């Protein structure tokens, strides 16, 4: 499979590898503007990924130092990882939604000690067993985790507004869920192959042809607001379905058409999953116990340590949705708190 692809109408894509990840690569898009090419996402911060990005740009007929800007769909490292390096090499601006920019700021400013305490408290409250929590309490484990310092963006992506891309009509669509500040980008121009529908949509991780994105919790340790990321995601999905773009250009896998049909599939998938969880919650369960019993891409005993934390976060997001819908509730007096179907 070729590393670059011309989508027509001044849009190309290139594949930037994600090390040791089943997703394989991020699709980085190169959009021509009257002031030079602009990237949508940059890929993972790794020497091999940087080489793939720079050689891919040359294959697309440009180079990293010619870039005018970087539009980041969301703050995850397989999308935003190389943004700082791109800015350094080119002087390009980096734009991101305010909600994800605040997560980047927090990641840079929060001392590791604070995060470990927060994670220990969260997992304890979720009912995680002591053997899972214990490593978070040991100084040695804390030292082995690499510190992330993602690049702070220079510009804010404002939902509903066109981005400052001279000669292009690229509108930001706020699609929270996968992250609080995830954006899709609607290229409101006629499709180069005249496919029926309204322009093209760079969908980031919000809408993918075969994968359901992870929906977990993103919380500020100092903010007690109870969020509903799964509810946000489902609402955002419906909004994107109504746009009816002619073609979707996602950040993983491949481009596809018929967004409304894919949106319906995902809405059905999540409703089926929520209904299935209610069967499990016939017996009161902690978020950890629910995660152990949920269906994942492999059995629970084969899920590595870090991925279990992500799975528990996803279980909690589903519980919040069920509680908000009045289909489940916390059992009074339970500690750690358990939830049961209503």
mmCIF file of C-alpha atoms in Angstrom:
data_model
loop_
_atom_site.group_PDB
_atom_site.id
_atom_site.type_symbol
_atom_site.label_atom_id
_atom_site.label_comp_id
_atom_site.label_asym_id
_atom_site.label_seq_id
_atom_site.Cartn_x
_atom_site.Cartn_y
_atom_site.Cartn_z
ATOM 1 C CA UNK A 1 0.000 0.000 0.000
ATOM 2 C CA UNK A 2 1.447 3.397 -0.973
ATOM 3 C CA UNK A 3 2.435 5.793 1.802
ATOM 4 C CA UNK A 4 0.815 8.820 0.088
ATOM 5 C CA UNK A 5 -2.490 9.309 -1.724
ATOM 6 C CA UNK A 6 -3.921 12.173 -3.797
ATOM 7 C CA UNK A 7 -7.588 12.735 -2.907
ATOM 8 C CA UNK A 8 -7.955 15.475 -5.540
ATOM 9 C CA UNK A 9 -8.839 19.130 -5.109
ATOM 10 C CA UNK A 10 -5.586 20.027 -3.339
ATOM 11 C CA UNK A 11 -5.878 17.348 -0.612
ATOM 12 C CA UNK A 12 -3.380 14.515 -0.128
ATOM 13 C CA UNK A 13 -2.775 12.065 2.702
ATOM 14 C CA UNK A 14 0.281 10.302 4.035
ATOM 15 C CA UNK A 15 0.686 7.469 6.510
ATOM 16 C CA UNK A 16 2.633 8.140 9.709
ATOM 17 C CA UNK A 17 3.345 4.938 11.699
ATOM 18 C CA UNK A 18 2.298 4.542 15.349
ATOM 19 C CA UNK A 19 4.965 2.396 17.059
ATOM 20 C CA UNK A 20 3.756 -0.886 18.645
ATOM 21 C CA UNK A 21 0.093 -0.162 18.016
ATOM 22 C CA UNK A 22 -2.459 -2.365 16.197
ATOM 23 C CA UNK A 23 -3.879 0.756 14.473
ATOM 24 C CA UNK A 24 -0.639 0.842 12.488
ATOM 25 C CA UNK A 25 -0.598 4.459 11.381
ATOM 26 C CA UNK A 26 -2.260 7.870 11.436
ATOM 27 C CA UNK A 27 -3.465 9.402 8.189
ATOM 28 C CA UNK A 28 -2.066 12.934 8.076
ATOM 29 C CA UNK A 29 -3.743 15.191 5.499
ATOM 30 C CA UNK A 30 -1.959 17.882 3.487
ATOM 31 C CA UNK A 31 -4.340 20.658 2.395
ATOM 32 C CA UNK A 32 -3.085 23.220 -0.126
ATOM 33 C CA UNK A 33 -3.861 26.876 0.679
ATOM 34 C CA UNK A 34 -2.905 30.188 -0.948
ATOM 35 C CA UNK A 35 -0.219 30.588 1.747
ATOM 36 C CA UNK A 36 1.271 27.123 1.567
ATOM 37 C CA UNK A 37 0.269 23.625 2.704
ATOM 38 C CA UNK A 38 -1.513 23.046 6.028
ATOM 39 C CA UNK A 39 -1.459 19.702 7.868
ATOM 40 C CA UNK A 40 -4.443 18.109 9.557
ATOM 41 C CA UNK A 41 -2.793 16.227 12.451
ATOM 42 C CA UNK A 42 0.907 15.303 12.533
ATOM 43 C CA UNK A 43 1.319 11.777 13.939
ATOM 44 C CA UNK A 44 3.217 10.131 16.797
ATOM 45 C CA UNK A 45 6.379 11.656 18.280
ATOM 46 C CA UNK A 46 8.951 9.037 17.260
ATOM 47 C CA UNK A 47 12.040 9.236 14.982
ATOM 48 C CA UNK A 48 10.606 6.697 12.495
ATOM 49 C CA UNK A 49 7.288 8.593 12.450
ATOM 50 C CA UNK A 50 9.094 11.902 11.839
ATOM 51 C CA UNK A 51 11.012 10.309 8.940
ATOM 52 C CA UNK A 52 7.738 9.011 7.459
ATOM 53 C CA UNK A 53 6.139 12.463 7.803
ATOM 54 C CA UNK A 54 9.026 14.373 6.222
ATOM 55 C CA UNK A 55 9.580 11.890 3.366
ATOM 56 C CA UNK A 56 5.801 11.699 2.820
ATOM 57 C CA UNK A 57 5.626 15.479 2.454
ATOM 58 C CA UNK A 58 8.388 15.333 -0.186
ATOM 59 C CA UNK A 59 6.446 12.578 -1.999
ATOM 60 C CA UNK A 60 3.428 14.943 -1.903
ATOM 61 C CA UNK A 61 5.507 17.586 -3.697
ATOM 62 C CA UNK A 62 6.244 19.781 -0.692
ATOM 63 C CA UNK A 63 8.464 19.747 2.422
ATOM 64 C CA UNK A 64 8.158 20.281 6.162
ATOM 65 C CA UNK A 65 9.746 23.745 6.032
ATOM 66 C CA UNK A 66 7.100 24.900 3.525
ATOM 67 C CA UNK A 67 4.188 24.257 5.915
ATOM 68 C CA UNK A 68 1.952 27.204 6.847
ATOM 69 C CA UNK A 69 -0.069 25.662 9.693
ATOM 70 C CA UNK A 70 -1.186 22.573 11.613
ATOM 71 C CA UNK A 71 -4.820 21.900 12.504
ATOM 72 C CA UNK A 72 -5.098 19.313 15.299
ATOM 73 C CA UNK A 73 -8.341 17.291 15.476
ATOM 74 C CA UNK A 74 -7.605 16.317 19.102
ATOM 75 C CA UNK A 75 -4.745 16.165 21.608
ATOM 76 C CA UNK A 76 -3.948 12.404 21.515
ATOM 77 C CA UNK A 77 -0.248 11.661 20.827
ATOM 78 C CA UNK A 78 -0.900 9.828 17.532
ATOM 79 C CA UNK A 79 -2.439 13.079 16.213
ATOM 80 C CA UNK A 80 -0.647 15.907 18.041
ATOM 81 C CA UNK A 81 2.675 14.201 18.864
ATOM 82 C CA UNK A 82 4.829 15.781 16.143
ATOM 83 C CA UNK A 83 3.141 19.211 16.120
ATOM 84 C CA UNK A 84 5.928 20.863 18.158
ATOM 85 C CA UNK A 85 8.632 19.473 15.885
ATOM 86 C CA UNK A 86 6.741 20.577 12.765
ATOM 87 C CA UNK A 87 6.395 24.103 14.200
ATOM 88 C CA UNK A 88 10.107 24.196 15.021
ATOM 89 C CA UNK A 89 11.095 23.105 11.509
ATOM 90 C CA UNK A 90 8.676 25.374 9.622
ATOM 91 C CA UNK A 91 7.444 28.229 11.812
ATOM 92 C CA UNK A 92 3.882 26.947 11.189
ATOM 93 C CA UNK A 93 1.116 27.845 13.658
ATOM 94 C CA UNK A 94 -0.647 25.036 15.578
ATOM 95 C CA UNK A 95 -4.421 25.236 16.167
ATOM 96 C CA UNK A 96 -6.563 23.211 18.612
ATOM 97 C CA UNK A 97 -9.967 23.461 20.332
ATOM 98 C CA UNK A 98 -9.822 25.204 23.729
ATOM 99 C CA UNK A 99 -11.051 22.136 25.665
ATOM 100 C CA UNK A 100 -8.175 19.974 24.405
ATOM 101 C CA UNK A 101 -5.695 22.858 24.715
ATOM 102 C CA UNK A 102 -6.545 22.989 28.438
ATOM 103 C CA UNK A 103 -5.794 19.234 28.744
ATOM 104 C CA UNK A 104 -2.419 19.833 27.049
ATOM 105 C CA UNK A 105 -1.735 22.686 29.483
ATOM 106 C CA UNK A 106 -2.674 20.486 32.449
ATOM 107 C CA UNK A 107 -0.491 17.617 31.180
ATOM 108 C CA UNK A 108 2.477 19.975 30.985
ATOM 109 C CA UNK A 109 1.900 21.620 34.372
ATOM 110 C CA UNK A 110 0.751 18.792 36.642
ATOM 111 C CA UNK A 111 3.505 17.166 38.691
ATOM 112 C CA UNK A 112 3.733 13.383 38.259
ATOM 113 C CA UNK A 113 3.132 12.990 42.002
ATOM 114 C CA UNK A 114 -0.282 14.671 41.686
ATOM 115 C CA UNK A 115 -1.334 12.401 38.821
ATOM 116 C CA UNK A 116 -0.316 9.200 40.620
ATOM 117 C CA UNK A 117 -2.276 10.225 43.727
ATOM 118 C CA UNK A 118 -5.284 11.071 41.557
ATOM 119 C CA UNK A 119 -5.089 7.753 39.637
ATOM 120 C CA UNK A 120 -4.736 5.805 42.902
ATOM 121 C CA UNK A 121 -7.842 7.514 44.301
ATOM 122 C CA UNK A 122 -9.824 7.018 41.079
ATOM 123 C CA UNK A 123 -8.995 3.316 40.808
ATOM 124 C CA UNK A 124 -9.703 2.744 44.505
ATOM 125 C CA UNK A 125 -13.108 4.403 44.101
ATOM 126 C CA UNK A 126 -13.755 2.242 41.000
ATOM 127 C CA UNK A 127 -13.165 -0.927 43.057
ATOM 128 C CA UNK A 128 -9.805 -1.940 41.547
ATOM 129 C CA UNK A 129 -7.997 -4.684 43.500
ATOM 130 C CA UNK A 130 -4.992 -3.747 45.645
ATOM 131 C CA UNK A 131 -2.542 -5.623 43.380
ATOM 132 C CA UNK A 132 -3.541 -3.331 40.495
ATOM 133 C CA UNK A 133 -3.209 -0.136 42.543
ATOM 134 C CA UNK A 134 0.014 -1.069 44.396
ATOM 135 C CA UNK A 135 2.453 -0.215 41.532
ATOM 136 C CA UNK A 136 1.116 3.366 41.474
ATOM 137 C CA UNK A 137 2.280 3.799 45.070
ATOM 138 C CA UNK A 138 5.904 2.757 44.484
ATOM 139 C CA UNK A 139 8.454 5.491 43.656
ATOM 140 C CA UNK A 140 10.264 3.149 41.246
ATOM 141 C CA UNK A 141 7.149 2.713 39.054
ATOM 142 C CA UNK A 142 6.631 6.457 39.085
ATOM 143 C CA UNK A 143 10.124 7.072 37.776
ATOM 144 C CA UNK A 144 9.778 4.683 34.825
ATOM 145 C CA UNK A 145 6.811 6.499 33.253
ATOM 146 C CA UNK A 146 8.015 8.975 30.593
ATOM 147 C CA UNK A 147 6.873 12.539 31.092
ATOM 148 C CA UNK A 148 4.810 13.912 28.231
ATOM 149 C CA UNK A 149 5.157 17.555 27.263
ATOM 150 C CA UNK A 150 2.887 17.983 24.229
ATOM 151 C CA UNK A 151 3.154 21.273 22.308
ATOM 152 C CA UNK A 152 0.937 24.146 23.416
ATOM 153 C CA UNK A 153 -1.125 25.397 20.449
ATOM 154 C CA UNK A 154 -0.796 28.997 19.178
ATOM 155 C CA UNK A 155 -4.351 29.311 17.886
ATOM 156 C CA UNK A 156 -7.805 28.300 19.045
ATOM 157 C CA UNK A 157 -10.192 26.406 16.773
ATOM 158 C CA UNK A 158 -13.610 28.041 17.215
ATOM 159 C CA UNK A 159 -16.583 25.711 16.523
ATOM 160 C CA UNK A 160 -18.775 26.803 13.619
ATOM 161 C CA UNK A 161 -16.160 29.176 12.196
ATOM 162 C CA UNK A 162 -13.987 28.863 9.094
ATOM 163 C CA UNK A 163 -10.308 28.317 9.837
ATOM 164 C CA UNK A 164 -7.851 30.904 8.562
ATOM 165 C CA UNK A 165 -6.853 28.966 5.433
ATOM 166 C CA UNK A 166 -6.615 31.445 2.551
ATOM 167 C CA UNK A 167 -8.408 30.152 -0.544
ATOM 168 C CA UNK A 168 -10.160 27.266 1.304
ATOM 169 C CA UNK A 169 -13.481 26.907 3.111
ATOM 170 C CA UNK A 170 -12.720 24.646 6.080
ATOM 171 C CA UNK A 171 -15.255 24.900 8.905
ATOM 172 C CA UNK A 172 -14.681 23.525 12.411
ATOM 173 C CA UNK A 173 -17.368 21.191 13.791
ATOM 174 C CA UNK A 174 -17.057 20.518 17.539
ATOM 175 C CA UNK A 175 -17.558 16.795 18.166
ATOM 176 C CA UNK A 176 -16.807 16.075 21.850
ATOM 177 C CA UNK A 177 -16.770 12.499 23.165
ATOM 178 C CA UNK A 178 -13.509 10.792 22.223
ATOM 179 C CA UNK A 179 -11.884 13.866 23.795
ATOM 180 C CA UNK A 180 -13.636 16.997 25.160
ATOM 181 C CA UNK A 181 -12.229 19.199 22.376
ATOM 182 C CA UNK A 182 -12.315 16.819 19.402
ATOM 183 C CA UNK A 183 -13.157 18.595 16.145
ATOM 184 C CA UNK A 184 -14.121 17.389 12.699
ATOM 185 C CA UNK A 185 -13.301 19.720 9.806
ATOM 186 C CA UNK A 186 -15.827 20.253 7.039
ATOM 187 C CA UNK A 187 -14.325 21.234 3.686
ATOM 188 C CA UNK A 188 -17.295 23.115 2.223
ATOM 189 C CA UNK A 189 -16.198 22.837 -1.394
ATOM 190 C CA UNK A 190 -17.547 20.748 -4.254
ATOM 191 C CA UNK A 191 -16.199 17.197 -4.224
ATOM 192 C CA UNK A 192 -13.449 16.860 -6.891
ATOM 193 C CA UNK A 193 -15.135 13.707 -8.298
ATOM 194 C CA UNK A 194 -18.576 15.375 -7.916
ATOM 195 C CA UNK A 195 -19.815 12.732 -5.498
ATOM 196 C CA UNK A 196 -23.284 13.574 -4.154
ATOM 197 C CA UNK A 197 -23.342 15.224 -0.720
ATOM 198 C CA UNK A 198 -21.932 18.283 1.001
ATOM 199 C CA UNK A 199 -18.176 18.612 0.619
ATOM 200 C CA UNK A 200 -15.682 16.437 2.510
ATOM 201 C CA UNK A 201 -15.261 15.817 6.224
ATOM 202 C CA UNK A 202 -11.913 15.285 7.956
ATOM 203 C CA UNK A 203 -13.318 13.200 10.793
ATOM 204 C CA UNK A 204 -10.278 12.584 13.039
ATOM 205 C CA UNK A 205 -11.187 9.677 15.341
ATOM 206 C CA UNK A 206 -14.856 10.682 15.627
ATOM 207 C CA UNK A 207 -16.122 8.706 12.646
ATOM 208 C CA UNK A 208 -14.059 5.755 11.387
ATOM 209 C CA UNK A 209 -15.125 3.160 8.794
ATOM 210 C CA UNK A 210 -14.721 0.031 10.962
ATOM 211 C CA UNK A 211 -13.606 1.066 14.455
ATOM 212 C CA UNK A 212 -15.567 2.480 17.373
ATOM 213 C CA UNK A 213 -13.411 5.106 19.099
ATOM 214 C CA UNK A 214 -12.646 4.792 22.810
ATOM 215 C CA UNK A 215 -14.992 6.896 24.959
ATOM 216 C CA UNK A 216 -13.629 7.343 28.479
ATOM 217 C CA UNK A 217 -13.362 10.058 31.113
ATOM 218 C CA UNK A 218 -11.159 13.137 30.840
ATOM 219 C CA UNK A 219 -11.232 14.866 34.139
ATOM 220 C CA UNK A 220 -9.436 17.661 35.877
ATOM 221 C CA UNK A 221 -8.329 16.412 39.317
ATOM 222 C CA UNK A 222 -9.341 19.840 40.668
ATOM 223 C CA UNK A 223 -12.787 19.978 39.041
ATOM 224 C CA UNK A 224 -15.695 17.965 40.460
ATOM 225 C CA UNK A 225 -18.033 18.418 37.443
ATOM 226 C CA UNK A 226 -19.686 15.119 36.462
ATOM 227 C CA UNK A 227 -19.323 14.807 32.689
ATOM 228 C CA UNK A 228 -21.194 12.540 30.251
ATOM 229 C CA UNK A 229 -18.689 11.872 27.424
ATOM 230 C CA UNK A 230 -20.689 9.024 25.868
ATOM 231 C CA UNK A 231 -23.785 11.246 25.721
ATOM 232 C CA UNK A 232 -21.641 13.987 24.139
ATOM 233 C CA UNK A 233 -20.278 11.518 21.594
ATOM 234 C CA UNK A 234 -23.709 10.213 20.566
ATOM 235 C CA UNK A 235 -25.056 13.780 20.166
ATOM 236 C CA UNK A 236 -21.977 14.751 18.103
ATOM 237 C CA UNK A 237 -22.433 11.672 15.892
ATOM 238 C CA UNK A 238 -25.987 12.656 15.017
ATOM 239 C CA UNK A 239 -24.836 16.178 14.142
ATOM 240 C CA UNK A 240 -22.174 14.829 11.754
ATOM 241 C CA UNK A 241 -24.712 12.467 10.175
ATOM 242 C CA UNK A 242 -26.966 15.448 9.409
ATOM 243 C CA UNK A 243 -24.090 17.210 7.572
ATOM 244 C CA UNK A 244 -24.246 14.392 4.974
ATOM 245 C CA UNK A 245 -20.732 14.955 3.524
ATOM 246 C CA UNK A 246 -19.977 13.403 0.132
ATOM 247 C CA UNK A 247 -16.870 11.708 1.568
ATOM 248 C CA UNK A 248 -15.281 11.144 4.980
ATOM 249 C CA UNK A 249 -11.495 11.401 5.328
ATOM 250 C CA UNK A 250 -10.723 9.776 8.723
ATOM 251 C CA UNK A 251 -7.455 9.715 10.686
ATOM 252 C CA UNK A 252 -7.190 5.896 10.550
ATOM 253 C CA UNK A 253 -8.016 3.134 8.053
ATOM 254 C CA UNK A 254 -9.405 4.596 4.786
ATOM 255 C CA UNK A 255 -11.774 7.172 3.285
ATOM 256 C CA UNK A 256 -15.433 6.230 2.824
ATOM 257 C CA UNK A 257 -18.855 7.573 1.837
ATOM 258 C CA UNK A 258 -22.392 7.464 3.331
ATOM 259 C CA UNK A 259 -21.756 9.062 6.720
ATOM 260 C CA UNK A 260 -25.453 8.795 7.808
ATOM 261 C CA UNK A 261 -25.347 5.005 7.407
ATOM 262 C CA UNK A 262 -22.113 4.675 9.452
ATOM 263 C CA UNK A 263 -23.560 6.990 12.108
ATOM 264 C CA UNK A 264 -26.671 4.758 12.373
ATOM 265 C CA UNK A 265 -24.428 1.677 12.785
ATOM 266 C CA UNK A 266 -22.510 3.351 15.621
ATOM 267 C CA UNK A 267 -25.658 4.594 17.386
ATOM 268 C CA UNK A 268 -27.103 1.053 17.212
ATOM 269 C CA UNK A 269 -23.825 -0.435 18.466
ATOM 270 C CA UNK A 270 -23.772 1.846 21.515
ATOM 271 C CA UNK A 271 -27.457 1.272 22.299
ATOM 272 C CA UNK A 272 -26.927 -2.511 22.084
ATOM 273 C CA UNK A 273 -23.903 -2.221 24.351
ATOM 274 C CA UNK A 274 -25.757 -0.135 26.952
ATOM 275 C CA UNK A 275 -28.656 -2.606 26.939
ATOM 276 C CA UNK A 276 -26.186 -5.490 27.359
ATOM 277 C CA UNK A 277 -24.595 -3.759 30.362
ATOM 278 C CA UNK A 278 -28.004 -3.539 32.065
ATOM 279 C CA UNK A 279 -28.133 -7.361 31.994
ATOM 280 C CA UNK A 280 -24.750 -7.443 33.784
ATOM 281 C CA UNK A 281 -26.019 -4.862 36.282
ATOM 282 C CA UNK A 282 -28.859 -7.144 37.399
ATOM 283 C CA UNK A 283 -26.293 -7.772 40.191
ATOM 284 C CA UNK A 284 -24.718 -4.613 41.680
ATOM 285 C CA UNK A 285 -21.164 -4.122 40.333
ATOM 286 C CA UNK A 286 -18.330 -1.629 40.816
ATOM 287 C CA UNK A 287 -16.956 0.019 37.634
ATOM 288 C CA UNK A 288 -13.949 -2.343 37.856
ATOM 289 C CA UNK A 289 -16.192 -5.433 38.088
ATOM 290 C CA UNK A 290 -18.244 -4.172 35.166
ATOM 291 C CA UNK A 291 -15.078 -3.639 33.065
ATOM 292 C CA UNK A 292 -13.957 -7.221 33.883
ATOM 293 C CA UNK A 293 -17.257 -8.551 32.510
ATOM 294 C CA UNK A 294 -17.599 -6.294 29.447
ATOM 295 C CA UNK A 295 -16.711 -7.529 25.977
ATOM 296 C CA UNK A 296 -13.308 -6.311 24.774
ATOM 297 C CA UNK A 297 -11.124 -7.302 21.833
ATOM 298 C CA UNK A 298 -9.470 -9.970 24.024
ATOM 299 C CA UNK A 299 -10.184 -11.734 27.362
ATOM 300 C CA UNK A 300 -9.665 -9.618 30.513
ATOM 301 C CA UNK A 301 -6.705 -11.715 31.732
ATOM 302 C CA UNK A 302 -4.869 -10.860 28.469
ATOM 303 C CA UNK A 303 -5.464 -7.099 28.698
ATOM 304 C CA UNK A 304 -2.247 -5.311 29.752
ATOM 305 C CA UNK A 305 -2.036 -3.081 32.828
ATOM 306 C CA UNK A 306 -2.385 0.329 31.149
ATOM 307 C CA UNK A 307 -5.234 -0.843 28.912
ATOM 308 C CA UNK A 308 -7.185 -2.010 31.977
ATOM 309 C CA UNK A 309 -7.181 1.587 33.248
ATOM 310 C CA UNK A 310 -8.577 2.687 29.880
ATOM 311 C CA UNK A 311 -11.210 -0.089 30.014
ATOM 312 C CA UNK A 312 -12.349 1.004 33.490
ATOM 313 C CA UNK A 313 -12.609 4.592 32.241
ATOM 314 C CA UNK A 314 -14.822 3.360 29.373
ATOM 315 C CA UNK A 315 -16.971 1.325 31.797
ATOM 316 C CA UNK A 316 -17.455 4.471 33.906
ATOM 317 C CA UNK A 317 -18.455 6.502 30.847
ATOM 318 C CA UNK A 318 -21.133 3.894 30.041
ATOM 319 C CA UNK A 319 -22.339 3.862 33.664
ATOM 320 C CA UNK A 320 -22.707 7.658 33.627
ATOM 321 C CA UNK A 321 -24.842 7.458 30.487
ATOM 322 C CA UNK A 322 -27.091 4.772 32.045
ATOM 323 C CA UNK A 323 -27.442 6.795 35.276
ATOM 324 C CA UNK A 324 -28.264 9.952 33.296
ATOM 325 C CA UNK A 325 -30.895 8.025 31.324
ATOM 326 C CA UNK A 326 -32.419 6.722 34.575
ATOM 327 C CA UNK A 327 -31.654 3.112 33.585
ATOM 328 C CA UNK A 328 -29.121 2.441 36.389
ATOM 329 C CA UNK A 329 -28.287 3.977 39.754
ATOM 330 C CA UNK A 330 -25.626 3.922 42.469
ATOM 331 C CA UNK A 331 -26.441 1.588 45.374
ATOM 332 C CA UNK A 332 -26.805 3.704 48.518
ATOM 333 C CA UNK A 333 -24.167 3.036 51.156
ATOM 334 C CA UNK A 334 -21.929 0.858 48.941
ATOM 335 C CA UNK A 335 -18.173 1.424 49.290
ATOM 336 C CA UNK A 336 -16.555 1.243 46.799
ATOM 337 C CA UNK A 337 -19.725 2.363 45.039
ATOM 338 C CA UNK A 338 -21.639 -0.259 43.070
ATOM 339 C CA UNK A 339 -24.255 0.319 40.381
ATOM 340 C CA UNK A 340 -27.390 -1.635 39.599
ATOM 341 C CA UNK A 341 -29.954 -1.629 36.786
ATOM 342 C CA UNK A 342 -33.198 0.171 37.670
#
